[in-house]
Short mmCIF file of C-alpha atoms and ligand atoms in Angstrom, two decimals:
data_model
loop_
_atom_site.label_atom_id
_atom_site.label_comp_id
_atom_site.label_asym_id
_atom_site.label_seq_id
_atom_site.Cartn_x
_atom_site.Cartn_y
_atom_site.Cartn_z
CA MET A 1 132.01 -18.66 149.80
CA ALA A 2 133.00 -22.11 148.70
CA GLU A 3 134.81 -23.32 145.43
CA ILE A 4 133.00 -26.82 144.67
CA LEU A 5 135.35 -28.48 141.87
CA ARG A 6 133.87 -31.84 140.80
CA CYS A 7 136.52 -35.47 140.03
CA ASN A 8 134.75 -37.53 137.80
CA ALA A 9 136.71 -40.37 138.07
CA ALA A 10 136.00 -43.95 136.31
CA SER A 11 135.09 -45.62 139.60
CA GLY A 12 133.13 -42.29 141.08
CA ALA A 13 131.97 -38.91 141.12
CA TYR A 14 132.70 -36.70 143.34
CA ASP A 15 133.04 -33.28 144.56
CA ILE A 16 136.06 -31.83 145.83
CA THR A 17 134.63 -28.20 147.70
CA ILE A 18 136.99 -25.53 149.27
CA GLY A 19 136.55 -22.98 151.70
CA LYS A 20 136.43 -21.58 155.56
CA GLY A 21 134.31 -24.09 157.92
CA VAL A 22 133.34 -26.36 154.97
CA TRP A 23 134.10 -29.54 157.24
CA GLU A 24 130.83 -28.92 158.27
CA LYS A 25 129.39 -30.37 155.86
CA PHE A 26 130.22 -33.86 157.05
CA ALA A 27 127.30 -33.86 158.20
CA SER A 28 125.08 -34.04 155.81
CA PHE A 29 126.42 -37.94 154.50
CA PRO A 30 124.09 -40.32 155.38
CA GLY A 31 125.31 -43.09 157.29
CA ARG A 32 126.61 -43.68 161.01
CA LYS A 33 129.85 -42.13 160.64
CA LEU A 34 133.02 -43.25 162.58
CA LEU A 35 135.73 -40.69 162.69
CA VAL A 36 139.74 -41.60 162.60
CA ARG A 37 141.78 -38.31 163.53
CA ASP A 38 145.13 -37.57 163.64
CA GLY A 39 146.44 -37.17 166.78
CA ASN A 40 147.78 -34.20 166.36
CA VAL A 41 144.44 -32.72 165.26
CA PRO A 42 142.07 -31.07 167.74
CA ASN A 43 138.11 -32.43 166.53
CA PRO A 44 136.48 -29.07 165.29
CA GLY A 45 133.09 -30.75 166.67
CA ILE A 46 132.93 -33.20 164.48
CA GLU A 47 129.83 -35.75 165.83
CA ALA A 48 130.61 -38.78 165.07
CA ASP A 49 129.19 -42.46 165.72
CA GLY A 50 132.43 -43.70 166.51
CA GLU A 51 136.52 -42.11 166.75
CA ILE A 52 139.56 -43.55 166.63
CA VAL A 53 142.92 -41.60 166.62
CA LEU A 54 145.56 -42.58 165.08
CA THR A 55 148.77 -42.51 166.89
CA PRO A 56 150.62 -39.28 164.52
CA GLY A 57 153.61 -40.48 161.62
CA GLU A 58 154.51 -41.97 158.53
CA GLN A 59 156.09 -44.96 160.74
CA TYR A 60 152.38 -45.71 162.01
CA LYS A 61 151.25 -45.83 158.80
CA THR A 62 151.22 -49.77 158.82
CA PHE A 63 148.61 -52.21 158.13
CA ALA A 64 148.25 -52.76 162.12
CA ALA A 65 146.50 -49.41 161.86
CA VAL A 66 144.19 -49.97 159.43
CA GLU A 67 142.98 -53.04 160.96
CA SER A 68 142.44 -51.13 164.32
CA ILE A 69 140.23 -48.81 162.03
CA CYS A 70 138.45 -51.68 161.27
CA ARG A 71 137.93 -53.95 164.35
CA ARG A 72 136.27 -49.84 165.83
CA ALA A 73 134.11 -49.90 162.69
CA ALA A 74 133.07 -53.33 163.32
CA GLN A 75 132.68 -52.99 167.19
CA LEU A 76 130.55 -50.05 166.64
CA HIS A 77 128.49 -52.77 164.22
CA LEU A 78 128.86 -49.98 161.11
CA THR A 79 127.05 -51.44 157.71
CA ARG A 80 128.30 -51.25 154.43
CA LYS A 81 125.77 -48.07 154.35
CA ASP A 82 128.31 -46.03 156.95
CA LEU A 83 130.82 -43.93 156.66
CA PHE A 84 134.52 -43.33 157.64
CA ILE A 85 135.91 -39.98 158.00
CA ALA A 86 139.79 -39.21 157.42
CA LEU A 87 140.59 -35.99 159.78
CA GLY A 88 144.39 -35.62 159.25
CA GLY A 89 147.34 -35.34 157.14
CA GLY A 90 148.20 -38.06 153.70
CA VAL A 91 148.88 -40.97 156.25
CA THR A 92 145.25 -40.65 157.97
CA GLY A 93 143.68 -40.27 154.68
CA ASP A 94 145.54 -43.58 153.05
CA LEU A 95 145.06 -45.84 156.20
CA THR A 96 141.28 -45.05 156.27
CA GLY A 97 140.63 -45.10 152.55
CA PHE A 98 142.49 -48.45 152.74
CA ALA A 99 140.17 -49.84 155.47
CA SER A 100 137.08 -47.98 153.59
CA ALA A 101 138.21 -50.24 150.48
CA ILE A 102 138.27 -53.16 152.52
CA TYR A 103 136.08 -53.54 156.00
CA MET A 104 133.07 -55.21 154.33
CA ARG A 105 134.42 -55.45 151.22
CA GLY A 106 134.01 -51.39 150.55
CA VAL A 107 132.13 -48.62 152.83
CA ARG A 108 131.84 -44.98 151.61
CA PHE A 109 134.61 -42.14 153.45
CA ILE A 110 135.14 -38.64 152.57
CA GLN A 111 138.41 -36.66 152.79
CA ILE A 112 138.96 -33.98 155.70
CA PRO A 113 142.39 -32.89 154.58
CA THR A 114 144.86 -30.80 157.55
CA THR A 115 148.22 -31.03 155.92
CA LEU A 116 148.67 -29.02 152.76
CA LEU A 117 150.40 -32.23 151.26
CA ALA A 118 146.82 -33.70 151.92
CA MET A 119 145.09 -30.68 150.24
CA VAL A 120 147.35 -29.77 147.38
CA ASP A 121 147.97 -33.81 146.55
CA ALA A 122 146.84 -36.44 148.27
CA SER A 123 143.45 -36.47 149.15
CA VAL A 124 141.89 -36.40 145.83
CA GLY A 125 142.63 -38.96 143.66
CA GLY A 126 140.90 -42.90 145.42
CA LYS A 127 145.35 -43.51 145.97
CA THR A 128 145.05 -45.47 149.23
CA ALA A 129 147.80 -47.46 151.26
CA ALA A 130 150.02 -48.33 153.95
CA ASP A 131 153.70 -48.82 154.64
CA LEU A 132 155.78 -52.56 154.85
CA PRO A 133 158.48 -52.75 156.72
CA GLU A 134 159.80 -53.85 153.05
CA GLY A 135 158.93 -50.41 151.26
CA LYS A 136 156.47 -47.44 150.91
CA ASN A 137 153.28 -48.08 150.02
CA LEU A 138 153.11 -51.39 149.05
CA ILE A 139 149.73 -52.55 149.91
CA GLY A 140 147.02 -50.58 149.61
CA ALA A 141 144.03 -50.41 146.77
CA PHE A 142 141.96 -47.61 144.65
CA HIS A 143 138.71 -46.08 146.54
CA GLN A 144 137.42 -42.92 146.02
CA PRO A 145 136.22 -41.38 148.62
CA GLU A 146 132.74 -39.49 148.55
CA ALA A 147 133.36 -36.12 148.74
CA VAL A 148 136.84 -33.94 149.71
CA LEU A 149 136.03 -30.89 151.88
CA ILE A 150 139.23 -28.95 151.96
CA ASP A 151 139.35 -26.21 154.76
CA PRO A 152 142.13 -24.05 154.79
CA GLY A 153 141.88 -23.23 158.30
CA PHE A 154 143.57 -26.27 159.59
CA LEU A 155 147.22 -25.03 157.72
CA LYS A 156 147.53 -22.75 160.72
CA THR A 157 148.65 -24.82 163.17
CA LEU A 158 151.25 -27.19 160.54
CA SER A 159 154.75 -26.54 161.57
CA PHE A 160 156.97 -25.00 158.70
CA THR A 161 158.61 -28.60 157.45
CA ASP A 162 155.15 -29.06 156.30
CA LEU A 163 154.07 -26.00 155.07
CA THR A 164 156.87 -26.37 153.01
CA GLY A 165 157.07 -29.79 152.26
CA GLY A 166 153.35 -29.58 150.73
CA MET A 167 154.69 -27.04 148.57
CA ALA A 168 157.08 -28.68 147.05
CA GLU A 169 153.84 -30.70 145.87
CA VAL A 170 152.77 -27.69 144.61
CA VAL A 171 156.24 -26.68 143.13
CA LYS A 172 156.31 -30.92 141.25
CA THR A 173 152.72 -29.91 140.12
CA ALA A 174 153.04 -26.57 138.28
CA VAL A 175 156.84 -28.22 136.67
CA ILE A 176 154.80 -31.08 135.02
CA LEU A 177 151.79 -29.32 134.61
CA ASP A 178 150.70 -25.73 134.90
CA ARG A 179 153.51 -23.21 133.99
CA GLN A 180 150.99 -20.01 134.78
CA LEU A 181 151.18 -21.71 138.39
CA PHE A 182 154.58 -21.56 138.16
CA ASP A 183 155.28 -17.83 138.11
CA ARG A 184 152.46 -17.22 140.38
CA LEU A 185 154.97 -19.03 143.06
CA GLU A 186 158.22 -17.29 141.46
CA ALA A 187 156.31 -13.93 142.03
CA ALA A 188 155.17 -14.50 144.90
CA GLY A 189 158.37 -15.82 146.46
CA GLU A 190 159.82 -16.66 150.04
CA SER A 191 156.29 -14.59 151.42
CA SER A 192 154.26 -17.60 150.98
CA VAL A 193 156.14 -19.76 153.08
CA LEU A 194 157.52 -16.90 155.57
CA ALA A 195 153.62 -14.71 155.94
CA PRO A 196 150.96 -17.39 154.00
CA ASP A 197 148.13 -15.81 153.23
CA PHE A 198 145.64 -19.41 154.60
CA ASP A 199 142.55 -17.12 153.32
CA SER A 200 143.19 -16.74 149.78
CA PHE A 201 146.77 -16.56 147.99
CA TYR A 202 146.52 -20.96 149.83
CA VAL A 203 142.43 -20.78 148.09
CA GLU A 204 143.85 -20.54 145.07
CA LEU A 205 147.03 -23.17 145.23
CA ILE A 206 145.20 -25.54 146.93
CA LYS A 207 142.04 -24.93 144.05
CA ARG A 208 144.18 -25.09 141.10
CA CYS A 209 146.28 -28.21 142.33
CA CYS A 210 143.02 -30.29 142.88
CA GLN A 211 141.90 -29.47 139.40
CA LEU A 212 145.02 -30.76 137.98
CA LYS A 213 145.25 -33.74 139.93
CA ALA A 214 141.49 -34.03 138.66
CA GLN A 215 141.82 -34.15 135.95
CA VAL A 216 144.67 -36.15 135.41
CA VAL A 217 142.80 -39.10 137.87
CA GLU A 218 140.01 -38.35 135.88
CA SER A 219 141.86 -39.70 132.71
CA ASP A 220 144.08 -42.72 133.94
CA GLU A 221 142.41 -43.57 137.40
CA LYS A 222 144.54 -46.42 137.88
CA GLU A 223 147.74 -45.15 136.12
CA ASN A 224 148.51 -46.96 133.26
CA GLY A 225 149.38 -43.76 131.76
CA LEU A 226 149.45 -40.08 132.00
CA ARG A 227 149.00 -40.68 135.48
CA ALA A 228 152.32 -41.75 136.29
CA ILE A 229 153.64 -37.89 135.72
CA LEU A 230 152.99 -37.28 138.88
CA ASN A 231 155.57 -38.99 140.31
CA TYR A 232 157.84 -36.40 138.86
CA GLY A 233 160.69 -36.19 141.83
CA HIS A 234 159.55 -39.20 143.52
CA THR A 235 161.59 -41.90 142.20
CA PHE A 236 164.74 -39.77 143.65
CA GLY A 237 163.27 -38.66 146.16
CA HIS A 238 162.05 -41.55 147.77
CA ALA A 239 165.85 -43.12 147.51
CA VAL A 240 166.86 -39.51 149.45
CA GLU A 241 163.79 -40.45 152.09
CA GLN A 242 164.98 -44.42 152.42
CA LYS A 243 168.24 -43.85 152.43
CA SER A 244 167.67 -41.24 155.75
CA LEU A 245 165.11 -44.00 157.33
CA PHE A 246 163.10 -41.33 156.88
CA SER A 247 164.47 -38.57 158.63
CA ILE A 248 163.92 -36.72 155.55
CA PRO A 249 159.99 -35.46 155.22
CA HIS A 250 158.72 -36.55 151.98
CA GLY A 251 158.09 -33.37 150.81
CA ALA A 252 161.52 -31.96 151.41
CA ALA A 253 162.90 -35.82 149.90
CA VAL A 254 160.73 -34.94 146.72
CA ALA A 255 162.49 -31.07 146.80
CA ILE A 256 165.97 -32.66 146.45
CA GLY A 257 164.59 -35.37 143.94
CA MET A 258 163.10 -33.25 141.72
CA ASN A 259 166.52 -31.25 141.53
CA ALA A 260 168.62 -34.10 140.88
CA ALA A 261 165.63 -34.73 137.87
CA GLY A 262 165.84 -31.25 136.76
CA ILE A 263 169.70 -31.73 136.66
CA LEU A 264 169.30 -35.00 134.68
CA ALA A 265 167.17 -33.18 131.66
CA ALA A 266 169.39 -30.88 131.54
CA GLU A 267 172.27 -32.96 131.34
CA LEU A 268 170.06 -35.12 128.36
CA GLY A 269 169.07 -31.98 126.99
CA MET A 270 165.59 -32.02 127.63
CA TRP A 271 164.72 -29.07 128.98
CA SER A 272 167.33 -26.24 128.69
CA SER A 273 169.49 -25.53 132.25
CA SER A 274 168.22 -22.03 132.72
CA GLU A 275 165.36 -23.85 133.45
CA ALA A 276 166.42 -26.21 135.50
CA GLU A 277 168.07 -22.86 137.10
CA ARG A 278 164.79 -21.65 137.85
CA GLN A 279 163.48 -24.78 139.66
CA LEU A 280 166.58 -24.72 141.70
CA GLU A 281 165.87 -20.91 142.52
CA LEU A 282 162.27 -21.24 143.34
CA LEU A 283 162.61 -24.72 145.71
CA LYS A 284 165.13 -22.04 147.36
CA LYS A 285 163.32 -19.38 148.27
CA LEU A 286 160.37 -22.17 149.67
CA ARG A 287 162.93 -23.00 152.40
CA LEU A 288 163.23 -26.45 150.36
CA PRO A 289 166.10 -28.44 150.74
CA VAL A 290 167.79 -29.16 147.08
CA THR A 291 170.92 -30.86 147.51
CA VAL A 292 171.65 -34.76 149.44
CA PRO A 293 173.75 -34.99 152.44
CA ALA A 294 177.95 -35.91 151.77
CA GLU A 295 177.46 -39.06 153.33
CA PHE A 296 174.79 -40.89 150.62
CA ALA A 297 176.28 -42.10 148.37
CA PRO A 298 175.26 -41.81 144.85
CA ALA A 299 175.69 -45.74 144.07
CA GLU A 300 173.78 -46.31 147.11
CA LEU A 301 170.83 -44.24 145.62
CA LEU A 302 171.32 -45.70 142.74
CA GLU A 303 170.30 -48.93 143.88
CA ILE A 304 167.26 -48.07 145.72
CA MET A 305 166.23 -46.46 142.97
CA ARG A 306 166.31 -49.73 141.06
CA SER A 307 163.78 -51.58 143.49
CA ASP A 308 161.26 -48.84 142.57
CA LYS A 309 157.86 -49.94 141.75
CA LYS A 310 157.23 -48.51 139.03
CA ASN A 311 160.10 -49.99 137.23
CA ASP A 312 159.97 -52.06 134.36
CA SER A 313 162.05 -54.64 132.31
CA SER A 314 163.92 -51.55 129.99
CA GLY A 315 165.31 -50.22 133.90
CA ILE A 316 164.58 -47.47 136.03
CA ARG A 317 161.22 -45.45 134.83
CA LEU A 318 162.12 -41.56 135.67
CA VAL A 319 159.45 -38.69 134.91
CA LEU A 320 162.10 -35.59 133.63
CA PRO A 321 160.44 -32.59 132.67
CA GLU A 322 160.46 -31.09 129.10
CA LYS A 323 159.77 -27.55 130.08
CA ILE A 324 158.52 -25.78 132.74
CA GLY A 325 154.75 -26.69 132.69
CA SER A 326 154.84 -30.11 130.97
CA ALA A 327 156.68 -33.50 131.52
CA LYS A 328 156.68 -37.02 130.54
CA THR A 329 158.16 -40.57 131.85
CA VAL A 330 161.04 -42.04 130.37
CA SER A 331 163.08 -45.08 130.80
CA GLY A 332 166.41 -46.57 129.74
CA ILE A 333 168.32 -43.68 130.68
CA PRO A 334 172.28 -45.09 131.52
CA GLU A 335 172.92 -45.56 134.86
CA LYS A 336 175.98 -43.15 134.52
CA MET A 337 173.81 -40.36 133.45
CA MET A 338 171.86 -40.56 136.95
CA LEU A 339 174.68 -41.51 138.72
CA LYS A 340 176.39 -38.00 137.57
CA ALA A 341 172.73 -36.05 138.11
CA TRP A 342 173.23 -37.48 141.92
CA GLU A 343 176.83 -36.39 141.85
CA LEU A 344 175.98 -32.69 140.77
CA CYS A 345 172.91 -32.72 143.89
CA HIS A 346 175.63 -33.54 146.20
CA ASP A 347 176.30 -30.62 149.61
N1 NAD B 401 146.96 -40.88 148.32
C1 NAD B 401 148.04 -40.13 147.58
O1 NAD B 401 147.94 -39.78 146.55
C2 NAD B 401 148.88 -39.86 147.94
C3 NAD B 401 149.79 -38.41 147.40
C4 NAD B 401 150.55 -37.91 148.23
C5 NAD B 401 151.11 -38.53 149.20
N2 NAD B 401 150.40 -39.59 149.94
C6 NAD B 401 151.25 -40.11 151.27
O2 NAD B 401 150.32 -38.72 151.96
C7 NAD B 401 151.94 -39.02 153.31
C8 NAD B 401 152.57 -37.22 153.51
O3 NAD B 401 151.58 -36.37 153.88
P1 NAD B 401 151.50 -35.36 155.01
O4 NAD B 401 152.17 -34.66 154.67
O5 NAD B 401 150.46 -35.28 154.80
O6 NAD B 401 151.87 -36.73 156.31
P2 NAD B 401 150.82 -36.60 157.61
O7 NAD B 401 149.70 -37.47 157.50
O8 NAD B 401 152.01 -37.94 158.27
O9 NAD B 401 150.78 -35.28 158.69
C9 NAD B 401 152.63 -34.61 158.41
C10 NAD B 401 152.81 -34.29 160.23
O10 NAD B 401 151.39 -32.82 160.64
C11 NAD B 401 150.46 -33.10 161.46
N3 NAD B 401 149.14 -33.20 160.98
C12 NAD B 401 148.65 -33.22 160.06
N4 NAD B 401 147.63 -31.63 160.22
C13 NAD B 401 147.83 -30.54 161.12
C14 NAD B 401 147.49 -29.54 161.62
N5 NAD B 401 146.43 -29.47 161.03
N6 NAD B 401 148.23 -28.86 162.45
C15 NAD B 401 149.32 -29.18 162.82
N7 NAD B 401 149.98 -30.59 162.52
C16 NAD B 401 149.49 -31.30 162.02
C17 NAD B 401 150.31 -34.86 161.28
O11 NAD B 401 150.33 -35.00 162.86
C18 NAD B 401 152.31 -35.27 161.17
O12 NAD B 401 152.78 -34.71 162.05
C19 NAD B 401 153.08 -40.16 152.86
O13 NAD B 401 152.67 -41.05 153.41
C20 NAD B 401 152.49 -40.06 151.84
O14 NAD B 401 152.84 -41.41 150.85
C21 NAD B 401 149.45 -40.56 149.34
ZN1 ZN B 402 154.16 -36.83 146.52
#
């Protein structure tokens, strides 16, 4: 039985359907269809009017890829009434969403996420993007999908790194919004990644994360306030990602970033050091990295954080936990405290 959730975003409402084989529902959407597929994901049987296969990898999340999607649509003479279908992870979803936001000033699109990260986070909420050599996600648009079809069966072929990386975003969601979800992850422990149960445990995780993400998007679609808490672990994490030249994948970097943010919050007395410790232990159980490679100097990481696009005139803006299940955005934290957090977070 498929589960159906609703995301009532201000610019458009849509269903998020979760269950075995739900990708087949693509056929019920009107219009001619362009399938945009990640090169590592075989087509399960989506019959479209045209297809474009993307070269996998964050380094190909470029405006050139967006242009190639739009050109394929133009070659097929697709119109504003037609539909793009994204089949892949967060990279494919972000690129297809961006192309659909700008092709003929906007066409409809649906998301069929195939990574855990995309199922629990990227496919819901309408943020679309491409990277520039100057930085990640610097161009994009808010453009909500018409539907999100999540079949956890796709997870069976995912690499261990991509599975644990997706789990980092699940931990993020739990720490900022849902203490009960955190307890469940803790109780499941390492078996959740070493012997993953995609038929029930993961369905529950995906459902809960989508529900929470939809609620946040409903209350703040364009990130004027609350939505920013979804960036927990990401300001620290992006610094690690960038410093590693993206050899440390996003989810792993976010895990390190959450540990650094957790240490800082404990130093500031925002949450207890025992809560920071619980977060650390959970990340370790999920086989995620929690420390920065020794050769990454704290001062260099801080320098990267200074150019984060979420900063304002009061300096580096961070999301920090108040307790497990609740977080808030703070700015004006002395940089020497951030340096100390990085130091405490080293190998
Ligand atoms: N729009 C948003 O709100 C949002 C939120 C979070 C992250 N993101 C973006 O998402 C991206 C990260 O997403 P991701 O982790 O899914 O990365 P990804 O799309 O690069 O996928 C990771 C890897 O898994 C492969 N893959 C995909 N599905 C597979 C499957 N079923 N079996 C085997 N391999 C498969 C891909 O080819 C790739 O090598 C980043 O670019 C990030 O900025 C966007
Ligand atoms: Zn993320």
